[in-house]
CSV table of C-alpha atoms in Angstrom, one decimal:
chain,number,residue,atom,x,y,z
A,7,UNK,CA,4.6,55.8,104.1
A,8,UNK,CA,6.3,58.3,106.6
A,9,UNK,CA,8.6,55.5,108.2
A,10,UNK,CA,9.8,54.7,104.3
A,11,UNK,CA,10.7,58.0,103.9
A,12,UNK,CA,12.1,58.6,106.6
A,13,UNK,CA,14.4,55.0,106.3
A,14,UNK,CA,15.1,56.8,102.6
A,15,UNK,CA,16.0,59.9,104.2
A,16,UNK,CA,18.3,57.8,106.8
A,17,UNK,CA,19.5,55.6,104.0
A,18,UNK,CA,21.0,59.1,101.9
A,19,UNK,CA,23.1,60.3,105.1
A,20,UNK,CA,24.8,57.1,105.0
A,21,UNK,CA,26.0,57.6,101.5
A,22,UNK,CA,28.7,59.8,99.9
A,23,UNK,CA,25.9,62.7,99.2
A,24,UNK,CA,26.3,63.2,102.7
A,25,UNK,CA,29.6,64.4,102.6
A,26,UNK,CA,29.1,66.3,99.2
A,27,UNK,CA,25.8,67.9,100.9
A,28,UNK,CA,28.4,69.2,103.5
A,29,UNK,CA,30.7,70.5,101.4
A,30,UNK,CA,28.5,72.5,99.2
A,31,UNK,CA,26.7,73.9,102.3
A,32,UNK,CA,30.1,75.0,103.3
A,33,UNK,CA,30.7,76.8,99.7
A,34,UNK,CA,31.5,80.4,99.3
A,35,UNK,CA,28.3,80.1,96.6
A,36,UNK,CA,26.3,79.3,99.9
A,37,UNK,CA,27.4,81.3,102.0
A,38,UNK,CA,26.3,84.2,99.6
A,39,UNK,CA,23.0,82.3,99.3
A,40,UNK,CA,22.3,82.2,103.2
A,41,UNK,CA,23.8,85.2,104.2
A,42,UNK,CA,21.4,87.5,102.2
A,43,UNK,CA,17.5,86.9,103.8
A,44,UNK,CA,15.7,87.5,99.9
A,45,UNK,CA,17.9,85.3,97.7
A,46,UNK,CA,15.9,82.3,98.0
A,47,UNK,CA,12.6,83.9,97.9
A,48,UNK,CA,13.5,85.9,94.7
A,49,UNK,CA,15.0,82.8,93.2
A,50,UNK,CA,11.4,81.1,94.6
A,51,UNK,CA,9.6,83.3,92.4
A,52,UNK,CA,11.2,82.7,89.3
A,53,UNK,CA,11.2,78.8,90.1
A,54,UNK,CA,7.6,79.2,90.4
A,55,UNK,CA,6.8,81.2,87.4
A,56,UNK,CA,8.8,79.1,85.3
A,57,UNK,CA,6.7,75.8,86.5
A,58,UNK,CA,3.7,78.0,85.8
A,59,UNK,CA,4.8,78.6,82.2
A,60,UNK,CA,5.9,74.8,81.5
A,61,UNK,CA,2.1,73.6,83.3
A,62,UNK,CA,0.5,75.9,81.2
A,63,UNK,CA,2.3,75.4,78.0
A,64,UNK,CA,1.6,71.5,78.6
A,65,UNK,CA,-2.1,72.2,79.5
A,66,UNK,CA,-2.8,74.6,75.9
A,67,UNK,CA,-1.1,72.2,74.2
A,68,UNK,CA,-3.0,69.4,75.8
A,69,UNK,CA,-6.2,71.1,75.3
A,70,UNK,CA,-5.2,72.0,71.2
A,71,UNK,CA,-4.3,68.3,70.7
A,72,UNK,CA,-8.0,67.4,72.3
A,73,UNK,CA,-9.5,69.7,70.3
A,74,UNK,CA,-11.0,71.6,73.8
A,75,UNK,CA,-9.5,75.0,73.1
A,76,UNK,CA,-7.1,77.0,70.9
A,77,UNK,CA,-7.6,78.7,67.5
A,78,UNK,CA,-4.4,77.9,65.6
A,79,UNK,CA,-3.8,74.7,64.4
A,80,UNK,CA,-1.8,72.1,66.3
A,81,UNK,CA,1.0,72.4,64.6
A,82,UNK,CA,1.2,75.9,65.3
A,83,UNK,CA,0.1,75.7,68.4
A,84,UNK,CA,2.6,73.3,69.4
A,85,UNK,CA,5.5,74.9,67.9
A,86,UNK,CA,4.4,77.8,70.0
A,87,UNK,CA,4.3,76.2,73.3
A,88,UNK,CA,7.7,74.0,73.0
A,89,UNK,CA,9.8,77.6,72.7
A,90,UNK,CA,7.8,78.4,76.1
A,91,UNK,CA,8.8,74.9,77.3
A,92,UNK,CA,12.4,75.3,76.5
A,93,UNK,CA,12.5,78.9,78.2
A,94,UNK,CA,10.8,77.8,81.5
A,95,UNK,CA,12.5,74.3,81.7
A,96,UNK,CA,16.1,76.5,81.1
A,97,UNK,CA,14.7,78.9,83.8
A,98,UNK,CA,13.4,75.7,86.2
A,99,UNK,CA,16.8,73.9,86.3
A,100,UNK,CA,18.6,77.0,87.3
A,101,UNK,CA,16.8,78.5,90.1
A,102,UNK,CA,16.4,74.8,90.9
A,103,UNK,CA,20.4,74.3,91.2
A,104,UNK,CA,20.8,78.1,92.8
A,105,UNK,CA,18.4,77.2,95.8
A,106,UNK,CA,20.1,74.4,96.3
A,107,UNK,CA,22.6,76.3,97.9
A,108,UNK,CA,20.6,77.7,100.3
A,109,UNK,CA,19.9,74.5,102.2
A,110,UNK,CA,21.9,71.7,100.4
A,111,UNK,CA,21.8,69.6,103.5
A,112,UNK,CA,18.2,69.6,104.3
A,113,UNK,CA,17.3,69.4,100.3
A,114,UNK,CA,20.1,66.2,99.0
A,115,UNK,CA,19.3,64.4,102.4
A,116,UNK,CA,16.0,63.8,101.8
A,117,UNK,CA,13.7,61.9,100.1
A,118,UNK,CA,10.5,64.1,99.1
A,119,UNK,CA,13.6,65.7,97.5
A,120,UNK,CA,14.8,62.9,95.2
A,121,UNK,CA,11.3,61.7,94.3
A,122,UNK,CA,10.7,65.4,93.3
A,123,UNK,CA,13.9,65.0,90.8
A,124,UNK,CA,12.4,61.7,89.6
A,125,UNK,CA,9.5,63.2,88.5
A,126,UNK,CA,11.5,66.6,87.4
A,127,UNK,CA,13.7,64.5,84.8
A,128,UNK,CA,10.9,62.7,83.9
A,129,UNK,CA,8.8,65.6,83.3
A,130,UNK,CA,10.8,67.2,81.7
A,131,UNK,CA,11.9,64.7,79.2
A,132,UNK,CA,8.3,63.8,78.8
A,133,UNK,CA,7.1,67.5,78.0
A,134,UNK,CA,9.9,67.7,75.2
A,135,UNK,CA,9.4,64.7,73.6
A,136,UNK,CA,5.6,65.1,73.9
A,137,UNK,CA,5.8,68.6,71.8
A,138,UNK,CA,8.3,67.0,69.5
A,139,UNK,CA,6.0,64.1,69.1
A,140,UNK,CA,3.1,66.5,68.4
A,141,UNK,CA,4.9,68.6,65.7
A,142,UNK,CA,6.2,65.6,63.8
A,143,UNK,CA,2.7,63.7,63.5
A,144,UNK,CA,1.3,67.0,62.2
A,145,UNK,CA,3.9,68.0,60.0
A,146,UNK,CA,1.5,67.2,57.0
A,147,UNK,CA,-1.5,69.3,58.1
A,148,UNK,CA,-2.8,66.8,59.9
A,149,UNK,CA,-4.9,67.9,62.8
A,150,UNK,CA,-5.1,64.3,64.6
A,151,UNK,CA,-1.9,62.8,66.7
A,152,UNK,CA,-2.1,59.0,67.8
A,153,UNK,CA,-3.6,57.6,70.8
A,154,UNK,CA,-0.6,57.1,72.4
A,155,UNK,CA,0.6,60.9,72.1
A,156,UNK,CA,-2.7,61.6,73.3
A,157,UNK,CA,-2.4,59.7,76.4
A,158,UNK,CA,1.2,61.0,77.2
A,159,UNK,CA,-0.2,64.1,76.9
A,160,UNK,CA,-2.6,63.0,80.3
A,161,UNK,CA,0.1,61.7,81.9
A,162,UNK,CA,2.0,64.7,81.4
A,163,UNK,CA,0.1,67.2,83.0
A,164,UNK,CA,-1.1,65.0,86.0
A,165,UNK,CA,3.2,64.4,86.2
A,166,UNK,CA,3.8,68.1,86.5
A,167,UNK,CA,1.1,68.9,88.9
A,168,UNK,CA,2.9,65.6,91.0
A,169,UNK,CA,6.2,67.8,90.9
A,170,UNK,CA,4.4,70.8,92.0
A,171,UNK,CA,3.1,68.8,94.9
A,172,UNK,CA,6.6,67.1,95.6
A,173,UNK,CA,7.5,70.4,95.4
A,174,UNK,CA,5.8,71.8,98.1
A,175,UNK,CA,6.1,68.0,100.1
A,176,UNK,CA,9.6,68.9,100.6
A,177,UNK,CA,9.1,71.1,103.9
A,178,UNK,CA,7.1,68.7,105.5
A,179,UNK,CA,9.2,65.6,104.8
A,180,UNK,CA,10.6,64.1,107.7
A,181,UNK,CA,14.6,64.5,108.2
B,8,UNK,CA,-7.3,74.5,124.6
B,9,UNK,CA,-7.5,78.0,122.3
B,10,UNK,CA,-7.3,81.4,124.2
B,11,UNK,CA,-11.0,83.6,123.9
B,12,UNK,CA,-10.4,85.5,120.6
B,13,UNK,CA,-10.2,89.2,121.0
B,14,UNK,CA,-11.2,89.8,117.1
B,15,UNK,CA,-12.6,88.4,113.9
B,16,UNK,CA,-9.3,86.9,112.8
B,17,UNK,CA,-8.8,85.5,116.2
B,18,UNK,CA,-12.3,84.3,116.2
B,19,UNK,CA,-12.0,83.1,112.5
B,20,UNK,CA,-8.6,80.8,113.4
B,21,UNK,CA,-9.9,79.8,116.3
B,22,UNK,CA,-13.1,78.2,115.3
B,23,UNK,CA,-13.6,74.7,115.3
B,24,UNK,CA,-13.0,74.8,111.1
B,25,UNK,CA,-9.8,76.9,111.4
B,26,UNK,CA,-8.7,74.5,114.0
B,27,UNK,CA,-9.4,71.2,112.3
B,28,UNK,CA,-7.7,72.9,109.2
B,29,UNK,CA,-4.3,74.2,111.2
B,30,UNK,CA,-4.3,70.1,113.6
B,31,UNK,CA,-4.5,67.9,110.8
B,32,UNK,CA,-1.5,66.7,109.4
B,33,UNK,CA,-2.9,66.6,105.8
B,34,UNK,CA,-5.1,69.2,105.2
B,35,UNK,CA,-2.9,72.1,105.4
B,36,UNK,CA,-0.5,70.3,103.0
B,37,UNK,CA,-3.1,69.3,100.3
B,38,UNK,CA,-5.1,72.9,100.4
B,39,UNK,CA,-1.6,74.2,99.7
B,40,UNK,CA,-0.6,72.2,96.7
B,41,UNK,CA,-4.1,72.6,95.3
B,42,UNK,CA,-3.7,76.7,95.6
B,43,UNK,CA,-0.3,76.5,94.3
B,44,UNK,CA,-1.5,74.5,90.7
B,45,UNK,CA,-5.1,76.6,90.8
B,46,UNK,CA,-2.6,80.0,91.2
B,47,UNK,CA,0.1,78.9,88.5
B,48,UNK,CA,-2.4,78.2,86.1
B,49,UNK,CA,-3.9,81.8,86.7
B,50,UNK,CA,-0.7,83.7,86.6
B,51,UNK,CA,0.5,80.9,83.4
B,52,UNK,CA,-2.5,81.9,81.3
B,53,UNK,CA,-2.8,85.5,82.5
B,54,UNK,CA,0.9,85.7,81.3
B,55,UNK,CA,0.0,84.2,77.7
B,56,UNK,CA,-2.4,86.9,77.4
B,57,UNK,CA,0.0,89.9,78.6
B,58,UNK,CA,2.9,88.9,77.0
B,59,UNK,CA,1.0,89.5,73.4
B,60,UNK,CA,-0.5,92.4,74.3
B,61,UNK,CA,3.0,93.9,75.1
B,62,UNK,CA,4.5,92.2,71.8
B,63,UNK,CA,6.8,89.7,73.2
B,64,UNK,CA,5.2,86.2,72.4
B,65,UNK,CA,2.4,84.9,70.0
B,66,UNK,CA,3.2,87.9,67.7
B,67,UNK,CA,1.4,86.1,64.8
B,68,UNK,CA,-1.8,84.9,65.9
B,69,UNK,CA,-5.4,87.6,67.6
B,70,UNK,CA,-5.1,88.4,71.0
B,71,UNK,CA,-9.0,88.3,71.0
B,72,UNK,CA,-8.2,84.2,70.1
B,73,UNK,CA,-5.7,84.1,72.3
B,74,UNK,CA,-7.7,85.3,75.6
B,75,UNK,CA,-10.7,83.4,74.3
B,76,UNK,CA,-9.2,80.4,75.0
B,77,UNK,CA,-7.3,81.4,77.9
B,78,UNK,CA,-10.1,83.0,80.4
B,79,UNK,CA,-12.0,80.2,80.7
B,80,UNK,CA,-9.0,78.1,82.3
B,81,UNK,CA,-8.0,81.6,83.9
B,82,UNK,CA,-11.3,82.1,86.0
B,83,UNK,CA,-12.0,77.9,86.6
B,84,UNK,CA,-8.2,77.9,88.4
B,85,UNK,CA,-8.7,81.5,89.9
B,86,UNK,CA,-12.3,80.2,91.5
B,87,UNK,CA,-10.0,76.9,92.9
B,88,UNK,CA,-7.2,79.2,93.9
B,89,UNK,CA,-9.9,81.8,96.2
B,90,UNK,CA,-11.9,78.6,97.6
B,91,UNK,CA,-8.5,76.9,98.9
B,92,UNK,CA,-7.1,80.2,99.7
B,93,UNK,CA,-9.9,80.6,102.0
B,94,UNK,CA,-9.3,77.3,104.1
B,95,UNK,CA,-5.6,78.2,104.1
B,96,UNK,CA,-6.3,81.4,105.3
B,97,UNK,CA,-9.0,80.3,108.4
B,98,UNK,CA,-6.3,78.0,109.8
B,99,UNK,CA,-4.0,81.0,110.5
B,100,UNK,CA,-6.4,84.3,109.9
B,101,UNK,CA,-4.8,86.7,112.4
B,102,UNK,CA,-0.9,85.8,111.6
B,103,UNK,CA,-1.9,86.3,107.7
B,104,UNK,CA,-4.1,89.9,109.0
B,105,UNK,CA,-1.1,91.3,110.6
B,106,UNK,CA,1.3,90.2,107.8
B,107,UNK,CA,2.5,92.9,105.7
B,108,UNK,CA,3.1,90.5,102.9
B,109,UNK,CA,-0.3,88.9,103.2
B,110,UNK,CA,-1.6,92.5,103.2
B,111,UNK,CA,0.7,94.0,99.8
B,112,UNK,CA,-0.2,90.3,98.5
B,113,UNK,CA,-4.5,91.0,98.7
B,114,UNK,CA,-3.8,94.7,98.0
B,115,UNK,CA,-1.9,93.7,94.7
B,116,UNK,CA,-4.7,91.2,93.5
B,117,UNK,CA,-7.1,94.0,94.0
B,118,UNK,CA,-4.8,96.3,91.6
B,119,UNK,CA,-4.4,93.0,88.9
B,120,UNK,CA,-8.6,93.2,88.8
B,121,UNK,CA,-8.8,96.7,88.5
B,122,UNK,CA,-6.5,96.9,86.3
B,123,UNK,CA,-8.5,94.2,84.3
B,124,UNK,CA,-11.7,95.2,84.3
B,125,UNK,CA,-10.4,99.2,83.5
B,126,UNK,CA,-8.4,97.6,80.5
B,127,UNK,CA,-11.9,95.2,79.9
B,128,UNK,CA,-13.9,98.3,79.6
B,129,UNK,CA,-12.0,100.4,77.9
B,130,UNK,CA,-9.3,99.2,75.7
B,131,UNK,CA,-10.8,96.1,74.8
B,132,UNK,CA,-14.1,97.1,73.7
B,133,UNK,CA,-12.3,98.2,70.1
B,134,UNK,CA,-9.9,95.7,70.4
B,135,UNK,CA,-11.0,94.2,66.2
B,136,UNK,CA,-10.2,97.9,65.4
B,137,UNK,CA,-6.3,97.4,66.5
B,138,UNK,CA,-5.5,93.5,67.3
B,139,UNK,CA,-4.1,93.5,63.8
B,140,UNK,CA,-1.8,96.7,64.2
B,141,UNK,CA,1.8,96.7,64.9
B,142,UNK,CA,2.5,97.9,67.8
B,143,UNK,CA,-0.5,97.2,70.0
B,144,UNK,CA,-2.2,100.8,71.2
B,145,UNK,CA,0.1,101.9,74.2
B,146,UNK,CA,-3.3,101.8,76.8
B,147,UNK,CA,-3.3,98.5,75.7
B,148,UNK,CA,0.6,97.5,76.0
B,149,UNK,CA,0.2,99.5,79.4
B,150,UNK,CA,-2.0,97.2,80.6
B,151,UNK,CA,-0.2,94.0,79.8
B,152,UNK,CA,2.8,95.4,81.7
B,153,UNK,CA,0.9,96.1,84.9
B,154,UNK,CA,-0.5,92.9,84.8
B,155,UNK,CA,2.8,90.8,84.6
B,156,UNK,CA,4.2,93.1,86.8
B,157,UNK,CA,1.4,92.8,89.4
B,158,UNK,CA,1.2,88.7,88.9
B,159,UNK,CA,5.1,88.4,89.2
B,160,UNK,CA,4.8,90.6,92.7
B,161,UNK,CA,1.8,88.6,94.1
B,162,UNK,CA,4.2,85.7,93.7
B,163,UNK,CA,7.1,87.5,95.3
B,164,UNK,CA,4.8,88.4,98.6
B,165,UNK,CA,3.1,85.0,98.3
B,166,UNK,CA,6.7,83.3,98.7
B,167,UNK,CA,7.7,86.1,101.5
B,168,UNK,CA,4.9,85.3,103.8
B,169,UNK,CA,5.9,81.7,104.0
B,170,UNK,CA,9.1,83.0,105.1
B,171,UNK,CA,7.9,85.8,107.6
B,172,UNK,CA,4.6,84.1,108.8
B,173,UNK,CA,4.8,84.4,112.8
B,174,UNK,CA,7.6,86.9,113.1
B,175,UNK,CA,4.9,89.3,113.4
B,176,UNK,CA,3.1,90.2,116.4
């Protein structure tokens, strides 16, 4: 598994990221980034309590549409959670593209990196259409959603906590 | 081969548990990511509960409801987040003791709890009197601020010693 990953991480420098990974890093945007010690843990801590909000939002809902927890009906209860969704996706992608600049080189060259995005888009589109999926099938009072929103709403969680753990993967990745 | 420890910590990290945690290459890693989901889903569901209480989300529905079916998840990820915390913490016990970040980290979960269980024994106890008024008492509203506050701090320091771990001596 490492030698893949590190033949992926070889692979990237051989493309064109390589020289647009350079460039940014040379950016007056990264420069502002490096040069000051707490921009990246500050910008850490939002990243990290936005995820919280989207794994949580995902779990309630989860645990609404399984009848396991929650008080409101689903509908409600998923209207609620997609505004926290949208809120702490918005907030994700931004400190996500802001740390960038703080090590572009280390982050686009490497492959923990790109599987994390992988799972990030799909995550993300998942989580959205999951609400939406949720809302719609309840529109009529309905307290029931299919089987197969049911399951996506597995996957979804077990996706997320795979981001969180690409996430962290990233720093140990081989470069 | 380990130096002879010259106090607790030392003696903590350099036991043959604190060892095996801090050699192998996966254990570190995996006790990480498992404190990292176990302490997102703390601070996520604490947050649902806070953020009613101080009037900005959920505006519509009980926060008695809402903490109902929060605390469960809150104290099931919080037990995962101390028992992982633990190992993480025996693999490197005297760089995290002489970290002021590790330190302001601890000493601000300690305020978060009692500012819980004051706000628990106090505010709460007539919360069917008031969960229906608009605005929430201020005692109460108080409390939901320190709490995010706190939480959004812990996270702060818990990022800062990643970044500072070692630089101290």
């Amino acid at each position: 598994m490492n030698d893949l990953l590190f033949e992926m991480t070889q692979w990237l420098y051989t493309t064109p990221l390589n020289a647009f990974a350079q460039g940014v890093s040379e950016s007056r945007m990264s420069e502002i980034v490096v040069s000051w010690f707490w921009a990246i843990p500050l910008m850490q801590t939002v990243h990290i309590l936005a995820i919280a909000g989207t794994l949580v939002a995902v779990l309630m809902l989860n645990l609404r549409v399984f009848g396991l927890a929650g008080h409101a009906t689903v509908q409600e209860t998923a209207r609620r959670y997609t505004k926290v969704l949208w809120w702490a996706l918005v907030f994700v992608a931004i400190t996500g593209v802001g740390m960038l600049f703080g090590d572009t080189v280390r982050n686009l060259l490497n492959s923990i990196f790109w599987i994390k995005m992988t799972l990030l888009v799909a995550g993300m589109a998942l989580a959205l259409g999951y609400s939406r999926s949720v809302v719609r099938q309840t529109a009529g009072g309905g307290q029931v959603v299919s089987a197969g929103t049911r399951t996506t709403g597995i996957i979804l969680v077990a996706l997320w906590c795979l981001i969180i753990l690409a996430g962290r993967w990233i720093a140990y990745a081989p470069a | 081969m380990y130096p002879e420890p010259t106090n607790i910590w030392e003696r903590i990290e350099y036991s043959s548990f604190g060892t095996a945690i801090a050699e192998s290459p996966w254990m570190f890693p995996t006790f990480e990511v498992l404190h990292v989901i176990a302490l997102l889903t703390v601070i996520g569901t604490i947050a649902v509960v806070d953020l009613r209480l101080i009037g900005v989300a959920s505006r519509g529905n009980r926060v008695s409801l809402i903490a109902r079916d929060m605390l469960p998840w809150t104290w099931g990820a919080f037990a995962l987040a101390a028992v992982t915390g633990a190992l993480l913490f025996a693999s490197k016990a005297h760089s995290y003791m002489i970290n002021p970040w590790f330190l302001a980290k601890m000493s601000l979960m300690a305020l978060a709890g009692l500012n819980m269980l004051y706000f628990h024994r106090t505010v709460w106890r007539t919360v069917g009197d008031w969960e229906l008024d608009t605005p929430f008492p201020p005692a109460a509203k108080l409390a939901g601020w320190l709490s995010l506050i706190f939480w959004v701090v812990i996270v702060f320091c818990a990022r800062a010693i990643g970044f500072t771990l070692g630089i101290y001596y």
